[in-house]
CSV table of C-alpha atoms in Angstrom, one decimal:
chain,number,residue,atom,x,y,z
A,1338,UNK,CA,22.0,-20.3,-15.7
A,1339,UNK,CA,18.7,-20.7,-13.5
A,1340,UNK,CA,15.6,-20.1,-14.6
A,1341,UNK,CA,11.7,-21.0,-13.4
A,1342,UNK,CA,9.6,-22.5,-16.5
A,1343,UNK,CA,6.1,-23.0,-16.8
A,1344,UNK,CA,4.8,-25.9,-18.7
A,1345,UNK,CA,1.4,-25.1,-20.3
A,1346,UNK,CA,-0.9,-28.1,-20.2
A,1347,UNK,CA,-4.8,-29.0,-20.6
A,1348,UNK,CA,-6.4,-27.6,-17.5
A,1349,UNK,CA,-3.3,-27.1,-15.5
A,1350,UNK,CA,0.2,-25.8,-16.1
A,1351,UNK,CA,3.4,-27.4,-14.4
A,1352,UNK,CA,6.0,-24.9,-12.6
A,1353,UNK,CA,9.4,-26.3,-12.9
A,1354,UNK,CA,13.0,-24.8,-11.7
A,1355,UNK,CA,15.7,-25.4,-13.8
A,1356,UNK,CA,19.4,-25.0,-13.1
A,1357,UNK,CA,22.3,-25.5,-15.9
A,1358,UNK,CA,25.6,-25.6,-14.7
A,1359,UNK,CA,28.9,-25.8,-17.2
A,1360,UNK,CA,31.5,-28.6,-16.8
A,1361,UNK,CA,34.9,-27.1,-17.8
A,1362,UNK,CA,37.5,-29.6,-19.5
A,1363,UNK,CA,41.2,-29.0,-19.8
A,1364,UNK,CA,42.4,-25.7,-21.5
A,1365,UNK,CA,38.8,-23.7,-21.0
A,1366,UNK,CA,36.9,-26.2,-23.2
A,1367,UNK,CA,33.4,-27.1,-22.5
A,1368,UNK,CA,33.0,-30.9,-21.5
A,1369,UNK,CA,29.3,-30.6,-21.3
A,1370,UNK,CA,26.7,-29.4,-18.5
A,1371,UNK,CA,24.9,-30.8,-15.6
A,1372,UNK,CA,21.3,-29.6,-15.4
A,1373,UNK,CA,18.8,-30.3,-12.6
A,1374,UNK,CA,15.0,-29.9,-12.9
A,1375,UNK,CA,12.8,-29.6,-9.9
A,1376,UNK,CA,9.3,-29.7,-9.9
A,1377,UNK,CA,7.7,-26.9,-8.1
A,1378,UNK,CA,3.9,-27.4,-8.8
A,1379,UNK,CA,2.8,-28.2,-5.7
A,1380,UNK,CA,4.3,-25.2,-4.0
A,1381,UNK,CA,3.3,-22.9,-6.5
A,1382,UNK,CA,-0.2,-24.5,-6.6
A,1383,UNK,CA,-0.5,-23.9,-2.6
A,1384,UNK,CA,1.0,-20.4,-3.4
A,1385,UNK,CA,-1.9,-19.5,-5.7
A,1386,UNK,CA,-4.7,-20.7,-3.3
A,1387,UNK,CA,-3.2,-18.5,-0.9
A,1388,UNK,CA,-2.7,-15.6,-3.4
A,1389,UNK,CA,-6.1,-15.6,-4.3
A,1390,UNK,CA,-7.7,-16.2,-0.8
A,1391,UNK,CA,-5.9,-12.9,-0.2
A,1392,UNK,CA,-7.5,-11.5,-3.6
A,1393,UNK,CA,-10.9,-12.5,-2.3
A,1394,UNK,CA,-10.7,-10.7,0.8
A,1395,UNK,CA,-9.1,-7.4,-0.5
A,1396,UNK,CA,-11.5,-7.7,-3.1
A,1397,UNK,CA,-14.5,-7.8,-0.6
A,1398,UNK,CA,-12.7,-4.7,1.1
A,1399,UNK,CA,-12.4,-2.7,-2.2
A,1400,UNK,CA,-16.2,-3.4,-3.0
A,1401,UNK,CA,-16.7,-2.4,0.7
A,1402,UNK,CA,-15.1,1.4,0.5
A,1403,UNK,CA,-17.4,2.8,-2.2
A,1404,UNK,CA,-20.6,1.2,-1.0
A,1405,UNK,CA,-20.2,3.1,1.9
A,1406,UNK,CA,-20.3,6.8,0.3
A,1407,UNK,CA,-23.0,5.6,-2.0
A,1408,UNK,CA,-25.1,4.5,1.0
A,1409,UNK,CA,-24.3,7.8,2.9
A,1410,UNK,CA,-25.4,10.1,-0.4
A,1411,UNK,CA,-28.3,8.1,-0.8
A,1412,UNK,CA,-29.7,8.6,3.5
A,1413,UNK,CA,-28.3,12.5,2.4
A,1414,UNK,CA,-30.6,12.8,-0.5
A,1415,UNK,CA,-33.7,10.8,1.3
A,1416,UNK,CA,-33.1,13.1,4.6
A,1417,UNK,CA,-33.2,16.4,2.7
A,1418,UNK,CA,-36.1,15.2,0.9
A,1419,UNK,CA,-38.3,14.3,3.9
A,1420,UNK,CA,-37.4,17.5,5.6
A,1421,UNK,CA,-38.0,19.7,2.4
A,1422,UNK,CA,-34.6,21.1,2.9
A,1423,UNK,CA,-34.4,24.4,1.0
A,1424,UNK,CA,-31.0,23.3,-0.3
A,1425,UNK,CA,-32.4,19.9,-1.8
A,1426,UNK,CA,-31.1,20.7,-5.1
A,1427,UNK,CA,-27.7,21.5,-4.3
A,1428,UNK,CA,-27.7,18.2,-1.9
A,1429,UNK,CA,-28.9,16.1,-4.9
A,1430,UNK,CA,-26.2,17.5,-7.2
A,1431,UNK,CA,-23.3,16.9,-4.6
A,1432,UNK,CA,-24.7,13.3,-3.3
A,1433,UNK,CA,-25.2,12.2,-7.3
A,1434,UNK,CA,-21.8,13.6,-8.3
A,1435,UNK,CA,-20.3,11.3,-5.3
A,1436,UNK,CA,-22.8,8.3,-6.3
A,1437,UNK,CA,-21.7,8.3,-10.1
A,1438,UNK,CA,-17.9,8.8,-9.0
A,1439,UNK,CA,-18.1,5.7,-6.7
A,1440,UNK,CA,-19.9,3.3,-9.1
A,1441,UNK,CA,-17.3,4.5,-11.8
A,1442,UNK,CA,-14.5,3.2,-9.6
A,1443,UNK,CA,-16.4,0.0,-8.6
A,1444,UNK,CA,-16.8,-0.5,-12.4
A,1445,UNK,CA,-13.1,-0.1,-13.4
A,1446,UNK,CA,-12.5,-2.6,-10.4
A,1447,UNK,CA,-14.8,-5.2,-11.9
A,1448,UNK,CA,-13.7,-4.7,-15.4
A,1449,UNK,CA,-10.1,-5.1,-14.5
A,1450,UNK,CA,-10.9,-8.5,-12.8
A,1451,UNK,CA,-12.8,-9.2,-15.8
A,1452,UNK,CA,-9.9,-8.9,-17.8
A,1453,UNK,CA,-7.5,-10.8,-16.0
A,1454,UNK,CA,-9.7,-13.4,-16.1
A,1455,UNK,CA,-10.3,-13.2,-20.1
A,1456,UNK,CA,-6.5,-12.6,-20.7
A,1457,UNK,CA,-6.2,-14.6,-23.9
A,1458,UNK,CA,-3.3,-17.0,-24.6
A,1459,UNK,CA,-0.5,-15.1,-26.5
A,1460,UNK,CA,0.0,-15.4,-30.1
A,1461,UNK,CA,3.9,-15.6,-30.4
A,1462,UNK,CA,4.9,-14.1,-33.9
A,1463,UNK,CA,9.0,-13.1,-34.8
A,1464,UNK,CA,8.7,-9.1,-34.5
A,1465,UNK,CA,10.5,-5.9,-33.3
A,1466,UNK,CA,10.4,-4.8,-29.9
A,1467,UNK,CA,11.5,-1.3,-30.6
A,1468,UNK,CA,8.6,-1.3,-33.1
A,1469,UNK,CA,6.2,-2.1,-29.9
A,1470,UNK,CA,8.0,0.4,-28.0
A,1471,UNK,CA,8.0,3.3,-30.5
A,1472,UNK,CA,3.9,2.8,-31.1
A,1473,UNK,CA,3.5,2.4,-27.2
A,1474,UNK,CA,5.6,5.6,-26.5
A,1475,UNK,CA,3.6,7.6,-29.2
A,1476,UNK,CA,0.7,6.9,-26.8
A,1477,UNK,CA,2.4,9.4,-24.2
A,1478,UNK,CA,3.3,12.4,-26.7
A,1479,UNK,CA,2.3,15.5,-25.0
A,1480,UNK,CA,0.6,13.9,-22.3
A,1481,UNK,CA,2.8,14.7,-19.4
A,1482,UNK,CA,4.5,18.3,-19.6
A,1483,UNK,CA,7.0,17.4,-16.7
A,1484,UNK,CA,8.1,13.8,-17.6
A,1485,UNK,CA,10.8,13.2,-19.6
A,1486,UNK,CA,10.6,9.7,-21.5
A,1487,UNK,CA,13.9,8.7,-22.7
A,1488,UNK,CA,14.5,5.9,-24.9
A,1489,UNK,CA,17.8,4.0,-25.0
A,1490,UNK,CA,17.7,1.6,-27.4
A,1491,UNK,CA,20.6,-1.0,-28.1
A,1492,UNK,CA,21.9,-1.4,-31.9
A,1493,UNK,CA,21.3,-4.6,-33.1
A,1494,UNK,CA,19.0,-5.9,-31.3
A,1495,UNK,CA,17.4,-9.4,-32.4
A,1496,UNK,CA,14.0,-10.3,-33.2
A,1497,UNK,CA,12.0,-11.9,-30.5
A,1498,UNK,CA,8.7,-13.9,-30.5
A,1499,UNK,CA,5.9,-11.9,-28.7
A,1500,UNK,CA,2.3,-10.9,-29.2
A,1501,UNK,CA,2.6,-7.4,-29.9
A,1502,UNK,CA,-0.8,-6.1,-28.6
A,1503,UNK,CA,0.1,-7.7,-25.3
A,1504,UNK,CA,3.5,-6.5,-25.4
A,1505,UNK,CA,2.1,-3.1,-25.5
A,1506,UNK,CA,-0.1,-3.7,-22.5
A,1507,UNK,CA,2.9,-4.8,-20.3
A,1508,UNK,CA,4.6,-1.5,-21.6
A,1509,UNK,CA,1.9,1.0,-20.8
A,1510,UNK,CA,1.5,-0.7,-17.4
A,1511,UNK,CA,5.0,-0.4,-16.6
A,1512,UNK,CA,5.3,3.4,-17.8
A,1513,UNK,CA,2.2,4.4,-16.2
A,1514,UNK,CA,3.6,3.0,-12.9
A,1515,UNK,CA,6.9,4.8,-13.4
A,1516,UNK,CA,5.2,8.2,-14.4
A,1517,UNK,CA,3.3,7.6,-11.3
A,1518,UNK,CA,6.1,6.8,-9.1
A,1519,UNK,CA,7.8,10.2,-10.0
A,1520,UNK,CA,4.6,11.8,-9.4
A,1521,UNK,CA,4.1,12.9,-12.8
A,1522,UNK,CA,7.4,15.5,-12.8
A,1523,UNK,CA,10.3,13.2,-13.2
A,1524,UNK,CA,12.4,10.8,-15.7
A,1525,UNK,CA,11.5,7.6,-17.0
A,1526,UNK,CA,14.0,5.8,-19.0
A,1527,UNK,CA,13.3,2.7,-21.3
A,1528,UNK,CA,16.3,0.9,-22.4
A,1529,UNK,CA,16.8,-2.2,-24.2
A,1530,UNK,CA,20.0,-4.6,-24.5
A,1531,UNK,CA,20.9,-7.9,-25.7
A,1532,UNK,CA,22.8,-10.3,-23.7
A,1533,UNK,CA,24.7,-12.8,-26.5
A,1534,UNK,CA,25.7,-14.9,-24.3
A,1535,UNK,CA,22.4,-16.0,-22.8
A,1536,UNK,CA,20.8,-15.2,-25.6
A,1537,UNK,CA,18.1,-13.0,-24.0
A,1538,UNK,CA,16.9,-9.4,-25.0
A,1539,UNK,CA,16.2,-7.2,-21.9
A,1540,UNK,CA,13.6,-4.4,-21.6
A,1541,UNK,CA,14.2,-1.8,-18.8
A,1542,UNK,CA,11.6,0.6,-17.4
A,1543,UNK,CA,13.6,3.0,-14.8
A,1544,UNK,CA,11.8,5.7,-12.6
A,1545,UNK,CA,13.6,8.2,-10.5
A,1546,UNK,CA,10.7,8.4,-7.9
A,1547,UNK,CA,11.1,7.2,-4.3
A,1548,UNK,CA,11.6,3.3,-5.0
A,1549,UNK,CA,9.9,0.4,-3.5
A,1550,UNK,CA,10.9,-0.9,-0.4
A,1551,UNK,CA,12.6,-4.5,-0.1
A,1552,UNK,CA,9.8,-6.4,1.3
A,1553,UNK,CA,7.3,-5.5,-1.0
A,1554,UNK,CA,9.4,-6.5,-4.2
A,1555,UNK,CA,8.7,-10.3,-3.7
A,1556,UNK,CA,4.7,-9.6,-3.7
A,1557,UNK,CA,4.7,-7.2,-6.2
A,1558,UNK,CA,3.4,-9.7,-9.0
A,1559,UNK,CA,0.9,-11.6,-6.8
A,1560,UNK,CA,-2.4,-10.7,-7.5
A,1561,UNK,CA,-4.1,-7.8,-5.5
A,1562,UNK,CA,-0.8,-6.6,-4.3
A,1563,UNK,CA,-0.2,-2.5,-4.7
A,1564,UNK,CA,1.5,-0.1,-2.9
A,1565,UNK,CA,-0.8,2.5,-4.8
A,1566,UNK,CA,-4.1,4.1,-2.2
A,1567,UNK,CA,-6.4,3.0,-4.9
A,1568,UNK,CA,-6.4,0.4,-7.7
A,1569,UNK,CA,-7.3,-3.2,-8.2
A,1570,UNK,CA,-3.8,-4.4,-7.9
A,1571,UNK,CA,-3.9,-6.5,-11.0
A,1572,UNK,CA,-1.7,-4.4,-12.9
A,1573,UNK,CA,1.7,-6.3,-12.3
A,1574,UNK,CA,-0.1,-9.6,-11.8
A,1575,UNK,CA,-1.2,-9.4,-15.5
A,1576,UNK,CA,2.0,-7.8,-16.8
A,1577,UNK,CA,3.9,-11.2,-15.0
A,1578,UNK,CA,1.2,-13.4,-16.8
A,1579,UNK,CA,2.0,-11.8,-20.0
A,1580,UNK,CA,5.6,-12.0,-19.6
A,1581,UNK,CA,5.3,-15.8,-18.6
A,1582,UNK,CA,2.9,-16.3,-21.3
A,1583,UNK,CA,6.4,-15.0,-23.8
A,1584,UNK,CA,8.7,-17.8,-21.7
A,1585,UNK,CA,10.5,-14.6,-20.3
A,1586,UNK,CA,11.2,-13.2,-16.9
A,1587,UNK,CA,10.2,-10.0,-15.1
A,1588,UNK,CA,12.0,-8.5,-12.1
A,1589,UNK,CA,12.6,-5.4,-10.2
A,1590,UNK,CA,15.3,-3.7,-8.8
A,1591,UNK,CA,17.1,-0.5,-7.7
A,1592,UNK,CA,17.8,2.6,-10.0
A,1593,UNK,CA,20.5,4.3,-8.4
A,1594,UNK,CA,20.4,6.5,-7.1
A,1595,UNK,CA,17.1,6.7,-6.1
A,1596,UNK,CA,13.9,4.8,-8.0
A,1597,UNK,CA,13.2,1.4,-9.5
A,1598,UNK,CA,13.8,-0.4,-12.3
A,1599,UNK,CA,11.6,-3.2,-13.9
A,1600,UNK,CA,13.5,-5.7,-15.8
A,1601,UNK,CA,11.7,-8.1,-18.7
A,1602,UNK,CA,13.9,-10.6,-20.2
A,1603,UNK,CA,12.7,-12.6,-23.4
A,1604,UNK,CA,14.5,-15.4,-25.3
A,1605,UNK,CA,16.0,-13.8,-28.5
């Protein structure tokens, strides 16, 4: 077994790599195990500093993008006013609409960063993952006529310690991404399974879209890495942070014959 473990602390967390290897004895019985613990804290902190430097650069770019059309629209209105243009009313209508749209995009960007900064610690209580999934999927009833959402639940799934509200946020983000990957006309499969040997519950969200290139997968959960043309790039970073708060892991893999599958593993 190999795990990366985050130990929350006052002011700073510690990041450990833990590997456990069983020692086999005669007749296949277990004689014990060897555990190796490595401290990844300095490496992870260096990576975070670099990641947030990239966040600052890209955030500046994302803010600059809507400022340009806002400026051009204002200049267009001023020019039309000074010239007494006969179509002044139309210019005002078109320009103010453009400005309002771009300001809304800026507001959404700032709101998402604020949510990321204010994300509260998870309040973990024993609960049913299936109940959380059912409540989340009910939000999508009738929204996407050409998207088929297919729940495939394992029987006898044990309870997990979770924060229901935060886990809903994880699901909404993953399902939204899957729907967008299919261009709102494909199939999204929500699956659960219980790995009794490892004591882990797995949640899968799979789509039949184009998939995610291998070189992009390692960066998906870094703040502000996004394969979308627009957006804050914080969605999967927030998902990863919530999953870590649940002492879980998240990864992305291929979904043959095509598509992507996100897998969240939580302790049973």
